[in-house]
Coordinates of C-alpha atoms in Angstrom, one line a residue:
Chain U
X1 CA -46.5 -153.6 118.8
X2 CA -45.1 -150.2 118.5
X3 CA -41.6 -150.0 117.1
X4 CA -39.4 -146.8 116.9
X5 CA -36.3 -147.0 114.7
X6 CA -33.7 -144.2 114.9
X7 CA -36.5 -141.8 115.7
X8 CA -35.5 -138.2 115.9
X9 CA -37.3 -134.9 116.0
X10 CA -35.8 -131.4 116.0
X11 CA -37.7 -128.1 116.5
X12 CA -35.2 -125.6 115.0
X13 CA -32.0 -126.2 116.9
X14 CA -33.7 -128.0 119.8
X15 CA -33.4 -131.8 119.4
X16 CA -36.5 -132.9 121.3
X17 CA -36.2 -136.6 120.5
X18 CA -32.8 -138.0 119.6
X19 CA -32.3 -141.3 117.8
X20 CA -34.8 -143.4 119.8
X21 CA -35.0 -147.1 119.3
X22 CA -37.5 -149.1 121.3
X23 CA -40.3 -151.6 121.1
X24 CA -43.5 -151.7 123.0
X25 CA -44.8 -155.3 123.1
X26 CA -48.4 -156.6 123.2
X27 CA -50.1 -157.9 126.3
X28 CA -48.4 -155.8 128.9
X29 CA -48.5 -152.2 130.2
X30 CA -45.4 -150.4 129.1
X31 CA -44.6 -147.3 131.1
X32 CA -42.9 -144.4 129.3
X33 CA -40.9 -142.5 131.8
X34 CA -39.0 -139.3 131.7
X35 CA -38.9 -135.9 133.5
X36 CA -41.0 -133.0 132.2
X37 CA -39.6 -131.8 128.8
X38 CA -37.7 -135.1 128.1
X39 CA -39.6 -135.7 124.8
X40 CA -42.4 -138.0 125.9
X41 CA -45.2 -136.0 124.4
X42 CA -43.2 -135.4 121.3
X43 CA -42.6 -139.1 120.9
X44 CA -46.3 -139.8 121.3
X45 CA -47.2 -137.2 118.6
X46 CA -44.7 -138.8 116.3
X47 CA -46.3 -142.2 116.9
X48 CA -49.7 -140.7 116.0
X49 CA -48.4 -139.1 112.8
X50 CA -49.1 -135.6 114.2
X51 CA -45.5 -134.4 114.0
X52 CA -43.2 -135.4 111.1
X53 CA -40.0 -137.1 112.3
X54 CA -36.8 -135.3 111.3
X55 CA -35.4 -138.8 110.7
X56 CA -36.2 -142.4 111.5
X57 CA -39.6 -143.9 111.7
X58 CA -42.2 -145.4 114.0
X59 CA -44.6 -148.1 113.1
X60 CA -47.7 -149.8 114.6
X61 CA -47.7 -153.5 113.9
X62 CA -45.5 -152.8 111.0
X63 CA -47.5 -149.9 109.5
X64 CA -47.1 -146.2 109.6
X65 CA -50.0 -144.3 111.2
X66 CA -50.8 -142.4 108.0
X67 CA -51.5 -145.7 106.2
X68 CA -54.1 -147.0 108.7
X69 CA -57.5 -147.3 107.1
X70 CA -59.5 -146.9 110.3
X71 CA -57.1 -145.1 112.7
X72 CA -59.5 -144.9 115.6
X73 CA -60.3 -148.6 115.4
X74 CA -56.6 -149.5 115.5
X75 CA -55.0 -146.8 117.8
X76 CA -56.7 -144.9 120.6
X77 CA -54.8 -142.0 122.1
X78 CA -55.3 -139.7 125.0
X79 CA -52.8 -136.9 124.3
X80 CA -54.3 -133.8 125.9
X81 CA -57.2 -134.0 128.3
X82 CA -58.4 -130.5 127.6
X83 CA -58.4 -131.0 123.8
X84 CA -62.2 -130.6 123.6
X85 CA -64.3 -127.7 122.4
X86 CA -65.5 -126.1 125.7
X87 CA -69.0 -125.5 124.3
X88 CA -69.6 -129.0 123.0
X89 CA -71.1 -131.7 125.2
X90 CA -69.2 -134.8 126.0
X91 CA -71.5 -137.0 124.1
X92 CA -71.5 -134.8 120.9
X93 CA -67.7 -134.7 121.1
X94 CA -67.4 -138.5 121.2
X95 CA -70.2 -138.8 118.5
X96 CA -68.2 -136.6 116.1
X97 CA -65.1 -138.7 116.6
X98 CA -67.0 -141.9 116.3
X99 CA -68.6 -140.9 113.0
X100 CA -65.2 -140.4 111.3
X101 CA -64.5 -144.1 111.8
X102 CA -68.0 -145.5 111.3
X103 CA -68.4 -146.3 115.0
X104 CA -72.0 -146.6 116.3
X105 CA -73.8 -144.3 118.7
X106 CA -74.3 -147.3 120.9
X107 CA -70.5 -147.5 121.4
X108 CA -70.5 -143.8 122.3
X109 CA -72.9 -144.5 125.1
X110 CA -71.0 -147.6 126.1
X111 CA -67.7 -145.8 126.6
X112 CA -69.4 -143.0 128.5
X113 CA -70.7 -145.6 130.8
X114 CA -67.3 -147.2 131.0
X115 CA -65.6 -144.0 132.2
X116 CA -68.5 -143.0 134.4
X117 CA -69.6 -139.9 132.6
X118 CA -73.1 -141.0 131.6
X119 CA -74.7 -138.6 134.1
X120 CA -72.8 -135.6 132.6
X121 CA -72.8 -136.7 129.0
X122 CA -75.0 -133.7 127.9
X123 CA -73.1 -131.1 129.9
X124 CA -70.7 -128.7 128.1
X125 CA -67.2 -130.2 128.3
X126 CA -65.7 -126.7 129.2
X127 CA -67.4 -127.1 132.6
X128 CA -65.6 -130.4 133.3
X129 CA -62.9 -130.7 136.0
X130 CA -59.5 -132.0 135.0
X131 CA -60.4 -135.4 136.3
X132 CA -63.6 -135.5 134.2
X133 CA -61.7 -134.3 131.2
X134 CA -59.2 -137.1 131.7
X135 CA -62.1 -139.6 131.7
X136 CA -63.5 -138.1 128.6
X137 CA -60.1 -138.4 126.9
X138 CA -59.8 -142.0 128.0
X139 CA -63.4 -142.6 126.6
X140 CA -62.3 -141.1 123.2
X141 CA -59.2 -143.4 123.2
X142 CA -61.4 -146.5 123.9
X143 CA -64.1 -145.5 121.3
X144 CA -62.8 -147.6 118.5
X145 CA -62.0 -150.6 120.7
X146 CA -58.4 -150.4 119.3
X147 CA -55.6 -152.8 119.7
X148 CA -53.0 -150.2 120.5
X149 CA -53.6 -147.5 123.2
X150 CA -51.5 -144.5 124.0
X151 CA -52.1 -142.5 127.2
X152 CA -50.1 -139.3 127.9
X153 CA -50.2 -138.7 131.7
X154 CA -53.6 -140.3 132.1
X155 CA -53.8 -139.9 135.9
X156 CA -53.1 -136.2 136.1
X157 CA -56.0 -134.6 138.0
X158 CA -57.6 -137.9 139.1
X159 CA -58.6 -138.6 142.7
X160 CA -57.2 -141.7 144.4
X161 CA -60.3 -143.7 143.4
X162 CA -59.8 -142.6 139.7
X163 CA -56.1 -143.5 139.8
X164 CA -57.0 -147.0 141.0
X165 CA -59.6 -147.2 138.3
X166 CA -57.1 -146.2 135.6
X167 CA -54.5 -148.7 136.9
X168 CA -57.1 -151.5 136.7
X169 CA -58.3 -150.4 133.3
X170 CA -54.8 -150.4 131.9
X171 CA -54.0 -153.9 133.3
X172 CA -57.3 -155.4 132.0
X173 CA -56.7 -153.9 128.6
X174 CA -53.2 -155.4 128.5
X175 CA -54.5 -158.7 129.7
X176 CA -56.7 -158.8 126.5
X177 CA -53.5 -158.7 124.5
X178 CA -53.5 -155.1 123.6
X179 CA -50.5 -152.8 123.3
X180 CA -50.6 -150.3 126.1
X181 CA -48.1 -147.4 126.2
X182 CA -48.5 -145.0 129.2
X183 CA -46.4 -142.0 129.8
X184 CA -45.9 -140.6 133.3
X185 CA -43.4 -138.6 135.3
X186 CA -44.7 -140.3 138.4
X187 CA -42.3 -143.3 138.8
X188 CA -44.1 -144.8 141.8
X189 CA -47.3 -145.0 139.8
X190 CA -45.5 -146.8 136.9
X191 CA -43.9 -149.2 139.4
X192 CA -47.4 -150.3 140.4
X193 CA -48.9 -150.4 136.9
X194 CA -46.3 -151.2 134.3
X195 CA -44.5 -154.4 133.4
X196 CA -42.1 -152.9 130.8
X197 CA -40.4 -149.6 130.8
X198 CA -39.1 -147.2 128.2
X199 CA -37.1 -144.5 130.0
X200 CA -35.9 -141.3 128.3
X201 CA -34.1 -138.2 129.4
X202 CA -33.6 -135.1 127.3
X203 CA -34.8 -137.0 124.2
X204 CA -32.3 -139.9 124.7
X205 CA -33.2 -143.5 125.4
X206 CA -32.0 -144.4 128.9
X207 CA -33.6 -147.9 129.2
X208 CA -35.9 -150.2 127.3
X209 CA -36.4 -153.0 129.8
X210 CA -38.8 -154.4 132.4
X211 CA -39.6 -152.7 135.7
X212 CA -37.9 -155.5 137.6
X213 CA -34.7 -155.6 135.6
X214 CA -34.6 -151.8 135.6
X215 CA -34.5 -151.7 139.4
X216 CA -32.3 -154.7 139.8
X217 CA -29.6 -153.5 137.3
X218 CA -29.6 -149.9 138.5
X219 CA -29.4 -150.3 142.2
X220 CA -27.1 -151.9 144.7
X221 CA -28.8 -154.5 146.8
X222 CA -29.1 -153.2 150.3
X223 CA -29.8 -155.3 153.4
X224 CA -31.0 -153.9 156.7
X225 CA -29.5 -155.8 159.7
X226 CA -30.2 -155.4 163.3
X227 CA -28.2 -157.1 166.0
X228 CA -27.6 -156.6 169.8
X229 CA -23.8 -156.7 169.1
X230 CA -23.9 -154.3 166.3
X231 CA -20.2 -153.2 166.6
X232 CA -18.9 -156.8 166.5
X233 CA -21.1 -157.7 163.5
X234 CA -19.9 -154.5 161.7
X235 CA -16.3 -155.6 162.1
X236 CA -17.1 -159.1 160.8
X237 CA -19.0 -157.9 157.8
X238 CA -16.4 -155.3 156.9
X239 CA -13.7 -157.9 157.0
X240 CA -15.8 -159.9 154.5
X241 CA -15.9 -156.9 152.1
X242 CA -19.2 -155.2 153.0
X243 CA -19.8 -151.5 153.3
X244 CA -21.8 -150.4 156.3
X245 CA -24.0 -147.4 156.8
X246 CA -25.2 -147.2 160.4
X247 CA -28.8 -145.9 160.9
X248 CA -29.6 -143.6 163.8
X249 CA -31.8 -146.2 165.5
X250 CA -29.0 -148.7 165.7
X251 CA -29.7 -150.6 162.5
X252 CA -27.1 -151.2 159.8
X253 CA -27.5 -150.8 156.1
X254 CA -25.2 -153.3 154.4
X255 CA -24.2 -153.2 150.8
X256 CA -21.9 -155.5 148.8
X257 CA -23.1 -158.6 150.7
X258 CA -26.5 -160.2 150.2
X259 CA -28.8 -161.5 153.0
X260 CA -27.8 -165.2 152.9
X261 CA -24.1 -164.3 153.1
X262 CA -24.7 -162.0 156.1
X263 CA -26.8 -164.6 157.8
X264 CA -24.1 -167.3 157.3
X265 CA -21.4 -165.0 158.6
X266 CA -23.4 -164.1 161.7
X267 CA -24.1 -167.8 162.4
X268 CA -20.5 -168.8 161.9
X269 CA -19.4 -166.1 164.4
X270 CA -22.1 -166.7 166.9
X271 CA -23.8 -163.2 166.6
X272 CA -27.5 -163.1 167.1
X273 CA -29.6 -161.3 164.4
X274 CA -32.8 -159.5 165.2
X275 CA -33.5 -158.4 161.7
X276 CA -32.2 -159.3 158.3
X277 CA -34.3 -157.7 155.5
X278 CA -33.3 -157.0 151.8
X279 CA -34.3 -153.4 150.8
X280 CA -35.6 -152.6 147.3
X281 CA -34.8 -149.2 146.1
X282 CA -38.0 -147.5 144.8
X283 CA -38.3 -146.8 141.1
X284 CA -38.5 -143.1 142.0
X285 CA -35.0 -143.1 143.5
X286 CA -33.6 -145.1 140.6
X287 CA -35.2 -142.8 138.1
X288 CA -34.0 -139.6 139.8
X289 CA -30.4 -141.0 139.8
X290 CA -30.5 -142.1 136.2
X291 CA -32.1 -139.0 134.7
X292 CA -29.8 -136.6 136.5
X293 CA -26.9 -138.6 135.1
X294 CA -28.5 -138.4 131.6
X295 CA -28.6 -134.6 132.0
X296 CA -24.9 -134.5 133.0
X297 CA -23.8 -136.9 130.2
X298 CA -25.7 -134.7 127.8
X299 CA -23.6 -131.8 128.7
X300 CA -20.4 -133.5 127.8
X301 CA -21.2 -135.9 125.0
X302 CA -23.9 -136.0 122.4
X303 CA -24.5 -139.8 122.7
X304 CA -25.7 -139.7 126.2
X305 CA -27.6 -143.0 126.6
X306 CA -26.6 -144.3 130.0
X307 CA -26.7 -148.0 130.1
Chain H
X1 CA -69.2 -139.7 138.1
X2 CA -68.0 -142.3 140.6
X3 CA -65.5 -144.9 139.4
X4 CA -67.1 -148.0 137.9
X5 CA -66.0 -151.5 138.4
X6 CA -63.0 -152.6 136.4
X7 CA -64.4 -152.7 132.8
X8 CA -63.7 -155.5 130.4
X9 CA -63.5 -154.2 126.9
X10 CA -64.6 -156.5 124.1
X11 CA -61.8 -158.0 121.9
X12 CA -61.0 -156.1 118.7
X13 CA -63.8 -156.6 116.2
X14 CA -63.2 -157.2 112.5
X15 CA -62.9 -154.0 110.5
X16 CA -65.5 -152.9 108.0
X17 CA -64.6 -152.3 104.3
X18 CA -63.5 -148.9 103.1
X19 CA -61.7 -146.3 105.2
X20 CA -62.1 -143.2 107.4
X21 CA -62.5 -140.9 104.4
X22 CA -64.2 -137.8 103.1
X23 CA -67.8 -138.9 103.4
X24 CA -67.6 -139.9 107.1
X25 CA -65.5 -136.9 108.0
X26 CA -68.2 -134.7 106.4
X27 CA -70.8 -136.3 108.7
X28 CA -68.5 -135.7 111.7
X29 CA -67.9 -132.1 110.8
X30 CA -71.6 -131.5 110.5
X31 CA -72.0 -133.0 114.0
X32 CA -69.3 -130.6 115.3
X33 CA -70.8 -127.6 113.6
X34 CA -74.3 -128.1 114.9
X35 CA -73.3 -129.1 118.4
X36 CA -71.9 -125.7 119.5
X37 CA -73.9 -122.7 120.4
X38 CA -71.8 -120.1 118.6
X39 CA -72.8 -121.6 115.2
X40 CA -76.5 -121.0 115.9
X41 CA -75.7 -117.5 117.3
X42 CA -73.8 -116.6 114.1
X43 CA -76.6 -117.9 111.9
X44 CA -79.3 -116.1 113.9
X45 CA -77.4 -112.9 113.6
X46 CA -77.2 -113.3 109.8
X47 CA -80.9 -113.9 109.5
X48 CA -82.3 -111.4 112.0
X49 CA -79.9 -108.5 111.3
X50 CA -80.0 -108.9 107.5
X51 CA -83.8 -109.0 107.3
X52 CA -84.3 -106.3 110.0
X53 CA -81.7 -103.9 108.5
X54 CA -83.0 -104.4 105.0
X55 CA -86.5 -103.6 106.1
X56 CA -85.3 -100.5 107.9
X57 CA -83.3 -99.2 105.0
X58 CA -86.2 -99.7 102.6
X59 CA -88.4 -97.8 105.0
X60 CA -85.9 -95.0 105.3
X61 CA -85.4 -94.7 101.6
X62 CA -89.1 -94.5 100.9
X63 CA -89.4 -91.8 103.6
X64 CA -86.5 -89.9 102.0
X65 CA -87.8 -90.4 98.4
X66 CA -90.3 -87.5 98.4
X67 CA -87.6 -84.9 99.2
X68 CA -84.4 -86.4 97.6
X69 CA -83.9 -85.2 94.1
X70 CA -80.4 -86.3 93.4
X71 CA -80.8 -89.9 94.7
X72 CA -83.9 -90.7 92.8
X73 CA -82.4 -91.8 89.5
X74 CA -79.8 -94.1 91.1
X75 CA -82.2 -95.7 93.6
X76 CA -82.1 -99.5 93.2
X77 CA -84.8 -101.4 95.2
X78 CA -82.9 -104.7 94.9
X79 CA -79.7 -103.3 96.5
X80 CA -81.7 -101.4 99.1
X81 CA -83.2 -104.7 100.3
X82 CA -79.7 -106.3 100.5
X83 CA -77.9 -103.9 102.8
X84 CA -78.0 -106.5 105.5
X85 CA -75.6 -108.6 103.5
X86 CA -72.9 -106.1 104.2
X87 CA -73.0 -107.1 107.9
X88 CA -73.4 -110.8 107.1
X89 CA -69.9 -110.7 105.4
X90 CA -68.3 -110.3 108.8
X91 CA -70.4 -112.9 110.5
X92 CA -69.6 -115.5 107.9
X93 CA -66.0 -114.6 108.3
X94 CA -66.1 -115.3 112.1
X95 CA -67.9 -118.6 111.5
X96 CA -65.5 -119.7 108.8
X97 CA -62.5 -118.8 110.9
X98 CA -63.9 -120.6 114.0
X99 CA -64.4 -123.9 112.2
X100 CA -60.6 -124.2 112.0
X101 CA -59.2 -122.0 114.8
X102 CA -61.4 -123.2 117.6
X103 CA -59.8 -126.6 117.1
X104 CA -56.3 -125.2 117.2
X105 CA -57.2 -123.2 120.4
X106 CA -58.1 -126.3 122.3
X107 CA -55.7 -128.8 120.7
X108 CA -58.8 -130.7 119.3
X109 CA -57.2 -130.5 115.9
X110 CA -54.7 -133.2 117.0
X111 CA -57.5 -135.5 118.0
X112 CA -59.2 -134.8 114.7
X113 CA -56.0 -135.7 112.8
X114 CA -55.6 -138.8 115.0
X115 CA -59.0 -140.0 113.7
X116 CA -58.5 -139.0 110.1
X117 CA -54.8 -138.7 109.3
X118 CA -55.3 -137.2 105.8
X119 CA -55.4 -133.6 106.6
X120 CA -56.6 -132.4 103.2
X121 CA -59.6 -134.6 103.7
X122 CA -60.3 -132.9 107.0
X123 CA -59.9 -129.4 105.5
X124 CA -62.2 -130.4 102.5
X125 CA -64.9 -131.8 104.8
X126 CA -64.8 -128.7 107.0
X127 CA -64.9 -126.4 104.1
X128 CA -67.8 -128.3 102.4
X129 CA -69.9 -128.4 105.6
X130 CA -69.6 -124.8 106.5
X131 CA -70.0 -123.5 103.0
X132 CA -73.2 -125.5 102.4
X133 CA -74.6 -124.2 105.7
X134 CA -73.7 -120.7 104.8
X135 CA -75.0 -121.0 101.2
X136 CA -78.4 -122.3 102.4
X137 CA -78.8 -119.8 105.2
X138 CA -77.6 -116.8 103.3
X139 CA -79.8 -117.6 100.2
X140 CA -82.8 -118.0 102.4
X141 CA -82.0 -114.8 104.2
X142 CA -81.4 -112.9 101.0
X143 CA -84.7 -113.9 99.5
X144 CA -86.6 -113.2 102.6
X145 CA -84.8 -109.8 102.9
X146 CA -85.8 -109.1 99.3
X147 CA -89.4 -110.0 99.8
X148 CA -89.7 -108.0 103.1
X149 CA -87.9 -105.0 101.6
X150 CA -90.1 -104.9 98.5
X151 CA -93.2 -105.3 100.7
X152 CA -92.1 -102.3 102.8
X153 CA -91.6 -100.2 99.6
X154 CA -95.0 -101.3 98.3
X155 CA -96.7 -100.5 101.6
X156 CA -95.1 -97.0 101.5
X157 CA -96.7 -96.4 98.1
X158 CA -94.1 -97.7 95.7
X159 CA -94.9 -99.6 92.5
X160 CA -93.3 -101.9 90.0
X161 CA -92.4 -100.0 86.8
X162 CA -92.7 -102.0 83.5
X163 CA -89.1 -101.3 82.5
X164 CA -86.1 -99.2 83.5
X165 CA -86.8 -96.9 80.6
X166 CA -90.3 -96.4 81.8
X167 CA -89.0 -95.4 85.2
X168 CA -86.4 -93.1 83.8
X169 CA -88.9 -91.3 81.6
X170 CA -91.1 -90.8 84.6
X171 CA -88.4 -89.7 87.0
X172 CA -86.3 -87.6 84.7
X173 CA -88.3 -84.3 85.1
X174 CA -88.0 -84.7 88.9
X175 CA -84.3 -85.4 89.4
X176 CA -82.0 -82.8 90.7
X177 CA -80.1 -81.7 87.6
X178 CA -83.2 -80.6 85.8
X179 CA -84.5 -78.5 88.6
X180 CA -83.3 -75.2 90.1
X181 CA -84.8 -76.2 93.4
X182 CA -85.9 -79.5 94.8
X183 CA -89.6 -79.5 95.6
X184 CA -91.3 -82.3 97.6
X185 CA -92.9 -84.7 95.2
X186 CA -95.7 -86.8 96.8
X187 CA -95.3 -90.5 96.5
X188 CA -98.6 -90.7 94.6
X189 CA -97.2 -88.6 91.7
X190 CA -93.9 -90.4 91.5
X191 CA -94.0 -93.8 93.3
X192 CA -90.7 -95.2 94.5
X193 CA -89.7 -98.2 92.3
X194 CA -90.3 -101.7 93.6
X195 CA -88.5 -104.8 92.2
X196 CA -89.9 -108.3 91.7
X197 CA -88.3 -111.5 90.5
X198 CA -88.8 -110.5 86.9
X199 CA -86.9 -107.2 87.4
X200 CA -83.8 -107.5 85.1
X201 CA -80.8 -108.7 87.0
X202 CA -82.7 -109.1 90.3
X203 CA -82.7 -112.9 90.5
X204 CA -79.0 -113.1 89.4
X205 CA -78.0 -110.5 92.0
X206 CA -79.8 -112.4 94.8
X207 CA -78.4 -115.8 93.9
X208 CA -74.8 -114.4 93.5
X209 CA -75.2 -112.6 96.8
X210 CA -75.4 -116.0 98.6
X211 CA -72.5 -117.3 96.6
X212 CA -70.5 -114.3 97.4
X213 CA -71.0 -114.8 101.2
X214 CA -70.2 -118.5 100.8
X215 CA -66.9 -117.7 99.0
X216 CA -66.0 -115.2 101.8
X217 CA -66.6 -118.0 104.3
X218 CA -64.1 -120.2 102.5
X219 CA -61.6 -117.3 102.4
X220 CA -61.9 -117.2 106.2
X221 CA -61.5 -121.0 106.5
X222 CA -58.3 -120.6 104.4
X223 CA -57.0 -117.7 106.5
X224 CA -57.7 -119.9 109.6
X225 CA -55.7 -122.8 108.3
X226 CA -52.8 -120.5 107.5
X227 CA -52.8 -118.5 110.8
X228 CA -54.3 -121.0 113.2
X229 CA -55.3 -118.3 115.7
X230 CA -58.8 -116.9 116.0
X231 CA -58.0 -113.3 116.7
X232 CA -55.4 -113.1 114.0
X233 CA -57.6 -114.8 111.4
X234 CA -60.6 -112.5 112.1
X235 CA -58.3 -109.5 112.0
X236 CA -56.9 -110.4 108.7
X237 CA -60.3 -111.1 107.3
X238 CA -61.7 -107.7 108.5
X239 CA -58.5 -106.1 107.3
X240 CA -58.9 -107.4 103.7
X241 CA -62.6 -106.7 103.6
X242 CA -62.8 -103.3 105.4
X243 CA -59.4 -101.7 106.0
X244 CA -57.7 -102.5 102.7
X245 CA -60.4 -100.7 100.6
X246 CA -60.1 -97.6 102.9
X247 CA -56.3 -97.6 102.5
X248 CA -56.6 -98.0 98.7
X249 CA -58.8 -94.9 98.6
X250 CA -55.9 -92.9 99.9
X251 CA -54.0 -93.6 96.7
X252 CA -54.5 -91.2 93.7
X253 CA -57.8 -91.9 92.1
X254 CA -56.4 -93.2 88.8
X255 CA -54.7 -95.9 90.9
X256 CA -57.3 -96.6 93.5
X257 CA -60.2 -97.2 91.1
X258 CA -58.6 -100.1 89.1
X259 CA -57.2 -101.7 92.3
X260 CA -60.4 -101.3 94.3
X261 CA -62.5 -103.2 91.9
X262 CA -60.3 -106.3 92.3
X263 CA -60.6 -106.3 96.1
X264 CA -63.1 -108.9 97.4
X265 CA -65.7 -106.3 98.4
X266 CA -65.4 -104.6 95.0
X267 CA -65.9 -108.0 93.3
X268 CA -68.9 -108.6 95.6
X269 CA -70.4 -105.3 94.6
X270 CA -70.1 -106.3 90.9
X271 CA -71.7 -109.7 91.7
X272 CA -74.6 -108.4 93.6
X273 CA -75.6 -105.3 91.5
X274 CA -78.7 -106.0 89.4
X275 CA -78.1 -103.3 86.9
X276 CA -74.3 -103.4 86.6
X277 CA -73.9 -100.0 88.2
X278 CA -72.3 -99.0 91.6
X279 CA -74.0 -96.8 94.2
X280 CA -72.8 -93.7 92.3
X281 CA -74.2 -94.9 89.0
X282 CA -70.9 -95.9 87.5
X283 CA -70.5 -99.1 85.5
X284 CA -69.1 -102.2 87.3
X285 CA -67.2 -105.3 86.1
X286 CA -69.4 -108.1 84.7
X287 CA -70.8 -110.2 87.6
X288 CA -69.5 -113.4 86.0
X289 CA -66.0 -112.1 85.6
X290 CA -66.1 -111.0 89.3
X291 CA -67.2 -114.4 90.3
X292 CA -64.4 -116.1 88.5
X293 CA -61.8 -113.8 90.0
X294 CA -63.1 -114.4 93.5
X295 CA -63.1 -118.1 93.0
X296 CA -59.4 -117.9 91.9
X297 CA -58.7 -116.0 95.1
X298 CA -60.3 -118.6 97.3
X299 CA -58.6 -121.5 95.5
X300 CA -55.2 -119.9 96.0
X301 CA -55.9 -119.2 99.8
X302 CA -57.2 -122.7 100.4
X303 CA -54.3 -124.2 98.3
X304 CA -51.7 -122.4 100.4
X305 CA -53.6 -123.4 103.6
X306 CA -53.7 -127.1 102.5
X307 CA -50.0 -127.1 101.6
X308 CA -49.0 -125.6 105.0
X309 CA -51.4 -128.0 106.8
X310 CA -49.7 -131.1 105.3
X311 CA -46.2 -129.7 105.8
X312 CA -46.5 -128.4 109.3
X313 CA -46.6 -130.4 112.6
X314 CA -50.1 -130.4 113.9

């Protein structure tokens, strides 16, 4: 479990992370969302003990990173895919990391196999594509078979096949009971991969919740209705308190009433329905709405957490 | 590099005793150092250039010997065979700087600190590994240079004099200040001196030569930690070693002399002179005093570096 308590980090006058409180629980994938520049990478560096917090603290299963005896065996992190000496081979890069934490050469070959880089293990890492570098970064995170894993934008530069692979990898790691914390600015990706969500905007915590709850609590339920007597139905629904947004193809988007209520009203008034389908807002839309709000709140107040 | 099937990682294994500390980090740093080409290029430059240049200088000095009156008394066969070390100074500076700055250039330093959070341990391991490598390579190079240089002098007709006094007695009638003109003296009448390991001060000068280069490497490591950029670090290193002495020489001579001998290259000269004299025949600081001062410099530079390293964000 990762636990941040009142975590803040300022660079000069710029407050990159402001009073963050969140928990990342074991056994599920937790998505860490925020637009570019919202403080995701800073937070990850704070977790890994690379930057010193201005105030507050962050712990891994109750311990500070600096106090871990075998850091690589407890926490694996992919922070920057290109953080490799361009002249060193993938295998030697991983071997040097492994040696610091008394991890065997056998495990190095194992993780190379796992990420599919065995064939290019002896090639200089500087010649790698971004996708291959991401795989090498994931290999280094997995090296110590750690309980906690952090990935900063792991699918950047991956092809669709690679994205699917990462998604499955993250889920299977979580299923083993590990703590998985994955940052992304691609909301749709997180909707498919993550169970929990930590959302930040401009360094402020916007939400610490589950994907399902996040969408449910931040969107109005919308129902698409199609009926031959659309005008009559509109009148009935509006009389019952619904708001109607007609669609160009003759469908109606109804808010403020849920699908059973609409169905019952239609039945009671003898109106035939050709479609009655609840619409889920995408995580992308919810996120855009929320973070743009966070930015606006930020301009007027200092405590801008919007929840 | 096609995607593999969904991997199943093994559950976390029990942890071994101990911690990710200095010993393991040293092993890792050795892997890092030996796994990049630039290390081997730098080391090859040190070996090849030093030995080649020393042989060339000994050859040129022997050629020059028969006609040069004024240079004869101050000719030192040990120093002549160590000219290559002057170039090695800059190569070890580059190597020492890169050990640190190449990791900052790529961001690898953050991965390093994520595997070993104690930054002083990382710095210590890096410094130890690069300095042992430089010490071994430069001592080997220096001794080979010495042997090659003396062989060249011998092949050109030089000989080992029983003592400095014996050489001076022999050369005195032929040095410039005793002569109105400078006649050519054949090598057979006045052989160029050749040194061996029993020449006074020779062994000490050779051993301290390698130690001098090792300390310079550590100075570059320290500069690297402080500046974190390759170009800046190498510029500072070259500035201190090459530009600063030139600037000091612009000062009045009663100032420049005392200052110059405390600069790293002045201390290096004192450490590596077998007879305690500089190229002009003037007395130098004791080699041991020079060594102590240089060690103080490097401890200060590395200390400042370590303090900044722990205080700054990575």
